[in-house]
Coordinates of N, CA and C and ligand atoms in Angstrom, one line a residue:
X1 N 0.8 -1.2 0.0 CA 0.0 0.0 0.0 C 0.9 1.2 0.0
X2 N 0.5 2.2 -1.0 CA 1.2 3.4 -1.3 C 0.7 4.8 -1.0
X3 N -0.6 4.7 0.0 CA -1.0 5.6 0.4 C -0.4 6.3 1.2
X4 N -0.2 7.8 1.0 CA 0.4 8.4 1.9 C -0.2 9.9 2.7
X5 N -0.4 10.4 3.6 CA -1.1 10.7 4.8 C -0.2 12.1 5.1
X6 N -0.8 13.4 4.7 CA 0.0 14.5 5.5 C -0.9 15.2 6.3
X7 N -0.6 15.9 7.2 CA -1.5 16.7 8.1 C -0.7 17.9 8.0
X8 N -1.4 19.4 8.2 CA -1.4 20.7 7.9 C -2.0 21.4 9.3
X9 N -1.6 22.5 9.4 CA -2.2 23.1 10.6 C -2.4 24.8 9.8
X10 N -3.3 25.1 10.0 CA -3.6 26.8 10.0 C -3.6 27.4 11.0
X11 N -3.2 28.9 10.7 CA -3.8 29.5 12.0 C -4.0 31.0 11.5
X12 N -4.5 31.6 11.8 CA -5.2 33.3 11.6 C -5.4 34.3 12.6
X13 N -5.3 35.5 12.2 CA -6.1 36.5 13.3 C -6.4 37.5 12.8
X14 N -8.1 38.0 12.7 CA -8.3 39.0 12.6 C -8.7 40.1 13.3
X15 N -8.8 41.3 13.4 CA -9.5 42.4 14.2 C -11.0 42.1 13.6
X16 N -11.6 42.7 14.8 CA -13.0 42.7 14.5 C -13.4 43.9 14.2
X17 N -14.0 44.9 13.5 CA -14.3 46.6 13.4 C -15.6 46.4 12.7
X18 N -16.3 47.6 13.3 CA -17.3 48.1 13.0 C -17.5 48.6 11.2
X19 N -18.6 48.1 10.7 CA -18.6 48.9 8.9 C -18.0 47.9 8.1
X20 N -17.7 46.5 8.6 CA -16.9 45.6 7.5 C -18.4 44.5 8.2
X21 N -18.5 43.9 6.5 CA -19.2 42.4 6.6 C -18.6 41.3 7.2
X22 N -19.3 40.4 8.3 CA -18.8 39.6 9.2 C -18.4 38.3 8.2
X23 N -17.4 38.3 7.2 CA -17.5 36.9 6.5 C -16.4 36.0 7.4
X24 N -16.9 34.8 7.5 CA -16.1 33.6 8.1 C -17.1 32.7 7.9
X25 N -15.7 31.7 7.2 CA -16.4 30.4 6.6 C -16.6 30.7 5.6
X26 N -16.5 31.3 4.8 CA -17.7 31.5 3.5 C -18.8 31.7 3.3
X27 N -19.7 32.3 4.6 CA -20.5 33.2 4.9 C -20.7 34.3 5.6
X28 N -21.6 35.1 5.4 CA -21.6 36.7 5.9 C -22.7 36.2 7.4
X29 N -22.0 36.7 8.2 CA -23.1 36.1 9.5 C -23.8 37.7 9.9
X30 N -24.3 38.2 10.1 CA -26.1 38.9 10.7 C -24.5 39.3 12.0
X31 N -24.1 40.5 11.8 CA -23.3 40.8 13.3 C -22.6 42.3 12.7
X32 N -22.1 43.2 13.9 CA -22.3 44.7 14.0 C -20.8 44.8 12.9
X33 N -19.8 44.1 13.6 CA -18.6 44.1 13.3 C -18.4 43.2 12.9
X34 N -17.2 43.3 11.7 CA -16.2 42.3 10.9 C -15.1 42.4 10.6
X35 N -14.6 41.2 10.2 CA -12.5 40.7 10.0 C -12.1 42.1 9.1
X36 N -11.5 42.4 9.7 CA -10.6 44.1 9.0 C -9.6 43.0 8.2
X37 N -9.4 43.4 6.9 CA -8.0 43.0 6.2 C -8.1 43.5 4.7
X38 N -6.9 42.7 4.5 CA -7.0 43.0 2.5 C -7.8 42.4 1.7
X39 N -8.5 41.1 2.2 CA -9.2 40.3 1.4 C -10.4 41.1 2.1
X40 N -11.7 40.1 2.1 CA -12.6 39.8 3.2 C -12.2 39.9 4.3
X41 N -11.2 39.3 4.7 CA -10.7 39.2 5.8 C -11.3 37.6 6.8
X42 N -11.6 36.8 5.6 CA -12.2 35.4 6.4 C -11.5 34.7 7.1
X43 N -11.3 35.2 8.3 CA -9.9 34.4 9.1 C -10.0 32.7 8.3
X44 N -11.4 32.2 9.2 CA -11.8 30.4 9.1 C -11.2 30.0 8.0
X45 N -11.1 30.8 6.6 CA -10.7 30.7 5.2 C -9.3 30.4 5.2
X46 N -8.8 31.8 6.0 CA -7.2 31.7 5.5 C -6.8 30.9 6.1
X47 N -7.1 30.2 7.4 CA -6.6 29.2 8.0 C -6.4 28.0 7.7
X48 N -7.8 27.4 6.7 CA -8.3 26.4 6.3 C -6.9 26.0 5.1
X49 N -6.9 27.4 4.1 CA -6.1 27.4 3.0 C -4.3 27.2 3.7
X50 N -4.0 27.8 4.4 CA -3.0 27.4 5.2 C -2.7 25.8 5.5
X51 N -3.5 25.4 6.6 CA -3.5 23.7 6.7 C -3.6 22.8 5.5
X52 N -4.8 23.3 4.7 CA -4.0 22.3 2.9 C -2.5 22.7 2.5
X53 N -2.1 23.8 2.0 CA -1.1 24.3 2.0 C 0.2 23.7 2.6
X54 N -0.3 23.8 4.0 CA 0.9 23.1 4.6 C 1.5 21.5 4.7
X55 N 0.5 21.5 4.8 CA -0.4 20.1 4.5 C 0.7 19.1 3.3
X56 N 0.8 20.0 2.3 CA 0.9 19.1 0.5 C 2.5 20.4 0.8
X57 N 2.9 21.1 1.6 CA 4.6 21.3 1.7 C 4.2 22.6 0.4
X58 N 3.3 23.4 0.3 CA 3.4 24.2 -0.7 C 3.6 25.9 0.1
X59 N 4.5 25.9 1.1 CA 4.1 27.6 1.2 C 3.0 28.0 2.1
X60 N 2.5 29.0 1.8 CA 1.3 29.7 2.5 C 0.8 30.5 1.7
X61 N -0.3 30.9 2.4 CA -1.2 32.1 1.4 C -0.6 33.1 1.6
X62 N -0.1 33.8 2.6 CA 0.9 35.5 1.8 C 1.8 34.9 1.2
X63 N 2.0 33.8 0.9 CA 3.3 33.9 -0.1 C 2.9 33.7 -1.3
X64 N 1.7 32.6 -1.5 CA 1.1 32.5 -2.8 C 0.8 34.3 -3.5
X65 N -0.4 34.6 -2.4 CA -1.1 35.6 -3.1 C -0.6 37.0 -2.0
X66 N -0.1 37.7 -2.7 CA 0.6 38.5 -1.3 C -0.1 39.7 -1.4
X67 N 0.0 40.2 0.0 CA -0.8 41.7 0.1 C -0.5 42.5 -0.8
X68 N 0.6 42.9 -1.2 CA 1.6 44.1 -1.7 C 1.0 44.2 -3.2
X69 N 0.4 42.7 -3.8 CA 0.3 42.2 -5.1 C -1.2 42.8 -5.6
X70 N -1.3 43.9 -6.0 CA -3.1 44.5 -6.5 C -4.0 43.5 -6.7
X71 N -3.2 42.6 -7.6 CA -4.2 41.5 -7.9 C -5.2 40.8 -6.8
X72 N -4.4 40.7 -5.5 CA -5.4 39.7 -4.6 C -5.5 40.9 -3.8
X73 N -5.6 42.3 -3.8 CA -6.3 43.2 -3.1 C -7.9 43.1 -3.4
X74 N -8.3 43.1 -1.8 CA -9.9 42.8 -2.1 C -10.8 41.5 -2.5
X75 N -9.4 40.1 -2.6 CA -9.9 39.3 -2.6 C -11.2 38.5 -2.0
X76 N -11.6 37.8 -2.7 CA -12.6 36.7 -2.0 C -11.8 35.4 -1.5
X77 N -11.9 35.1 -0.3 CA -10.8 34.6 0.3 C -11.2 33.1 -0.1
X78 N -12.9 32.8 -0.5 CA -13.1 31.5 -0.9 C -12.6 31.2 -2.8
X79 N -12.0 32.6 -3.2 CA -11.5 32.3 -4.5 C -10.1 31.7 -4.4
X80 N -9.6 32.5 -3.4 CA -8.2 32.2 -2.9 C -8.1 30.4 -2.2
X81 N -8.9 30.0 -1.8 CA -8.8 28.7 -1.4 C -8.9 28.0 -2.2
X82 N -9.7 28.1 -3.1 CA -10.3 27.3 -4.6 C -8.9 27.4 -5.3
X83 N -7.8 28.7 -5.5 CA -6.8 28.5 -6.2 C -5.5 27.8 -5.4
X84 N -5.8 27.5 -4.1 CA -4.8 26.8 -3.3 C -5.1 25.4 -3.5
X85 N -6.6 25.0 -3.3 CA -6.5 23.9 -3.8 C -6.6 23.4 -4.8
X86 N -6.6 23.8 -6.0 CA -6.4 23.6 -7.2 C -4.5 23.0 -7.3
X87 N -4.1 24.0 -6.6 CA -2.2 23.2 -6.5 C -1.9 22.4 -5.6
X88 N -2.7 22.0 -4.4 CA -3.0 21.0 -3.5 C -3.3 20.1 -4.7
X89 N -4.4 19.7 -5.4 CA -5.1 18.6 -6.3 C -4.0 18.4 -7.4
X90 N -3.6 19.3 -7.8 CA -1.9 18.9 -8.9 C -1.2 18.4 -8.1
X91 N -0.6 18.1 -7.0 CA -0.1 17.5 -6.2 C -0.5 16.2 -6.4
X92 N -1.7 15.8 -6.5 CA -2.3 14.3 -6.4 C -2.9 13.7 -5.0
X93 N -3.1 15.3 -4.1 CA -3.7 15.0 -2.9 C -5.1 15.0 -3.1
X94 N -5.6 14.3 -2.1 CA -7.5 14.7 -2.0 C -7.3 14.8 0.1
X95 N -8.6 16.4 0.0 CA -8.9 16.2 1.7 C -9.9 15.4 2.3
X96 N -9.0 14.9 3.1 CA -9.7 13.4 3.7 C -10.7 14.4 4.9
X97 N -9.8 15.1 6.1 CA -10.3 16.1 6.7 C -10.5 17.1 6.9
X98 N -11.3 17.9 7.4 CA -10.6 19.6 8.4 C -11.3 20.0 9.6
X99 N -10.8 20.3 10.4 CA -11.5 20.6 11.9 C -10.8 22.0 12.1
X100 N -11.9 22.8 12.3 CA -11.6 24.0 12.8 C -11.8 24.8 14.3
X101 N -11.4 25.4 14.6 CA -11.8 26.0 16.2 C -11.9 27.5 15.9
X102 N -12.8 28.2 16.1 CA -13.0 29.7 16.0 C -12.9 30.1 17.6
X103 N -12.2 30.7 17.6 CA -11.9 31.8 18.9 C -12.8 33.2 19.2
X104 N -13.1 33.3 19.4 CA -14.1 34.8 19.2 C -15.6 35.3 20.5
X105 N -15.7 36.5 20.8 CA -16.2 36.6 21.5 C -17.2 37.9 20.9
X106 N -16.7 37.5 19.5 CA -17.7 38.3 18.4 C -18.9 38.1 18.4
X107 N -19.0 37.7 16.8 CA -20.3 36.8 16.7 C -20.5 35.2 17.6
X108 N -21.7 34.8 17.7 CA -21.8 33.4 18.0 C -21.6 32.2 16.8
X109 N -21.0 31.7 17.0 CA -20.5 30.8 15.7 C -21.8 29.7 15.9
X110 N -22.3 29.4 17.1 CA -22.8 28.1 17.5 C -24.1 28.0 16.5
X111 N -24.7 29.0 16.1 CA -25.9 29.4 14.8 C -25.4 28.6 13.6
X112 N -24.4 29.1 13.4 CA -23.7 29.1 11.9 C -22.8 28.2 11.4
X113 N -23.2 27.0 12.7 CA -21.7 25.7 11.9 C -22.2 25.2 11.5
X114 N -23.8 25.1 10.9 CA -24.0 23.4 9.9 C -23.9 24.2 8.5
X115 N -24.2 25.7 8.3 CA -24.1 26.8 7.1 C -22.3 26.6 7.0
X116 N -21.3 26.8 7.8 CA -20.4 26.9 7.7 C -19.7 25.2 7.1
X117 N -19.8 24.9 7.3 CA -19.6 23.5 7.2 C -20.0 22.6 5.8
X118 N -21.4 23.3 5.2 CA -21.7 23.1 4.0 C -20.9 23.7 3.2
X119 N -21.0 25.2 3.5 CA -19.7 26.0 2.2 C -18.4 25.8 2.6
X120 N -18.1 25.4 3.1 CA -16.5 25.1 3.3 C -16.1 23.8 2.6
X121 N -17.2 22.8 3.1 CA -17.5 21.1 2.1 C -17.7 21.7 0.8
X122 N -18.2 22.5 0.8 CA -17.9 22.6 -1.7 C -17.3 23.4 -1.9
X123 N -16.5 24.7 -1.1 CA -15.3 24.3 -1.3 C -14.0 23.6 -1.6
X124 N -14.3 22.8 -0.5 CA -12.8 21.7 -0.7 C -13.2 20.6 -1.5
X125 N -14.6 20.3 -1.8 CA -15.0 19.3 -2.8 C -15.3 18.2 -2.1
X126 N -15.6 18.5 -1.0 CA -16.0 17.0 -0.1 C -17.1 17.4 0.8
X127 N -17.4 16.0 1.4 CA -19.0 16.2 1.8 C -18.9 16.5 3.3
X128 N -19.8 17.6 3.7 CA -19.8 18.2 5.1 C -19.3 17.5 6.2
X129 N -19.7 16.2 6.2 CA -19.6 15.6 7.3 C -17.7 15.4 7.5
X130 N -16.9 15.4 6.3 CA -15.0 16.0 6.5 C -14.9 17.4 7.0
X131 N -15.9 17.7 7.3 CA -15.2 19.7 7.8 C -16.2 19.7 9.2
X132 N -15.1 20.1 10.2 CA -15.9 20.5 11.3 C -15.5 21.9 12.4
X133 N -16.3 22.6 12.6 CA -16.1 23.6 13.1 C -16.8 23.9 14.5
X134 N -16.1 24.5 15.2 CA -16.1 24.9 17.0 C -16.4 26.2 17.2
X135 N -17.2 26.9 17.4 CA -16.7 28.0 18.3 C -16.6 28.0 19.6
X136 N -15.5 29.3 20.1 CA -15.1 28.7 21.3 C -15.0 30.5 21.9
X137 N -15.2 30.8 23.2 CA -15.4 32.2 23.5 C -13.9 32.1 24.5
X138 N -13.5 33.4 24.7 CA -12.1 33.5 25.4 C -12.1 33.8 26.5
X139 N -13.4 33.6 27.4 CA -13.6 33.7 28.6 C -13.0 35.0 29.3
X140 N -13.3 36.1 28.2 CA -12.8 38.0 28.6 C -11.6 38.0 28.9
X141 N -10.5 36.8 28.5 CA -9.4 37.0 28.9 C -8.3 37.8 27.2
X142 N -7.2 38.5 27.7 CA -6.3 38.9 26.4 C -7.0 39.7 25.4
X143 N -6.3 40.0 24.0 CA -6.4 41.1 22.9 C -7.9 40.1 22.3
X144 N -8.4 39.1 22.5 CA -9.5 39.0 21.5 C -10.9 39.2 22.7
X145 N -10.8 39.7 23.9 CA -11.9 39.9 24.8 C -12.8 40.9 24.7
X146 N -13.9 40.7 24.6 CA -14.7 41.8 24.0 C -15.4 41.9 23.0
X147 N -14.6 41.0 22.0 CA -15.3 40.6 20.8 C -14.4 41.9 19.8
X148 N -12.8 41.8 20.2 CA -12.3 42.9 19.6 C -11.6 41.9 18.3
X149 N -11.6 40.6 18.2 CA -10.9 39.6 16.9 C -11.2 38.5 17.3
X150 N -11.2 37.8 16.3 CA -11.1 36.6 15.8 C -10.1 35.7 15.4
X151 N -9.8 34.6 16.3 CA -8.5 34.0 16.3 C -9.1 32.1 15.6
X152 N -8.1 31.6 14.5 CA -8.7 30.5 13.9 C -7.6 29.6 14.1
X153 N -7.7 28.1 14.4 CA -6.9 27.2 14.0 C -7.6 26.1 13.2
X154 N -6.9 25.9 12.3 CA -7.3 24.6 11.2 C -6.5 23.9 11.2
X155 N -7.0 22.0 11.3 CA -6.1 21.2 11.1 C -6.7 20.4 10.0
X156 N -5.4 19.8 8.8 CA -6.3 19.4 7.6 C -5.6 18.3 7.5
X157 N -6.3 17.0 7.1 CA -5.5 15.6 6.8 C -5.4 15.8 5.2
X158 N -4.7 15.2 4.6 CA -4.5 15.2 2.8 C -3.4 13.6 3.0
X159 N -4.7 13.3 1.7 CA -3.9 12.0 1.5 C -3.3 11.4 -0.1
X160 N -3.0 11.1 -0.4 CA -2.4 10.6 -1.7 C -1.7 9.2 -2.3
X161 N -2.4 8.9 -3.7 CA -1.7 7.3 -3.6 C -3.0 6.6 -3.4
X162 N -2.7 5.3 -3.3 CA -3.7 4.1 -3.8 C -3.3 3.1 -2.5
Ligands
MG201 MG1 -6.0 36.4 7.3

């Protein structure tokens, strides 16, 4: 058997501010404040794209698509994943998993994981029940208390071979 097995880890942090759309996950969640950045600012996203990434030994997302670069200014961070995994899948990997943990004392994520979980699964081309997501509140402690950011960790299995 020539199957072979990599695991990937993400990790993210956004500010939360007032006057930006709440996207995480690859959806816009009903909330006052959202991820400040260059893209959307989908933390859950960039994270996800990270752990494949890391995953298949390719880099990271500021290195693929870099701030400084106009082109991915303003990106849609679920286009940016779609083109990460596109060079994940040239690889000859497929995602077996991904489990995510949302940090935040933002929005309530606990609404939004079976919505989050569906678009994340057609993103990566696999069926919901490989993507799972947590939210988790910071118990008022440190820089994310208050509901002032959003902190993501993703871990992603990728497998390859017969
Ligand atoms: Mg980011």
């Amino acid at each position: 058997m020539n199957r072979e097995h990599r695991v990937g880890l993400g990790f993210d942090v956004h500010r939360l501010v007032e006057g930006r759309p709440c996207v995480l996950g690859g959806i816009t969640l009903p909330h006052a404040t959202g991820p400040l950045g260059h893209s959307d600012g989908d933390a859950v996203l960039h994270a996800i794209t990270d752990a494949i990434l890391g995953a298949a030994g390719l880099d990271d997302l500021g290195t693929l698509f870099p701030d400084e670069d106009p082109k991915w200014k303003g990106a849609d961070s679920a286009q940016l994943l779609s083109l990460a995994l596109a060079k994940v899948v040239e690889q000859g990997f497929v995602v077996v998993n991904v489990d995510v943990v949302i940090a935040t004392e933002g929005p309530r994520i606990a609404p939004h994981r079976a919505a989050m979980r569906t678009k994340i699964g057609e993103l990566l081309a696999v069926d919901p029940t490989r993507v799972n997501v947590k939210g988790k509140t910071v118990e008022g402690l440190g820089a994310l208390a208050h509901g002032a950011g959003v902190a993501v960790q993703a871990v992603c299995l990728l497998a390859r071979g017969t």
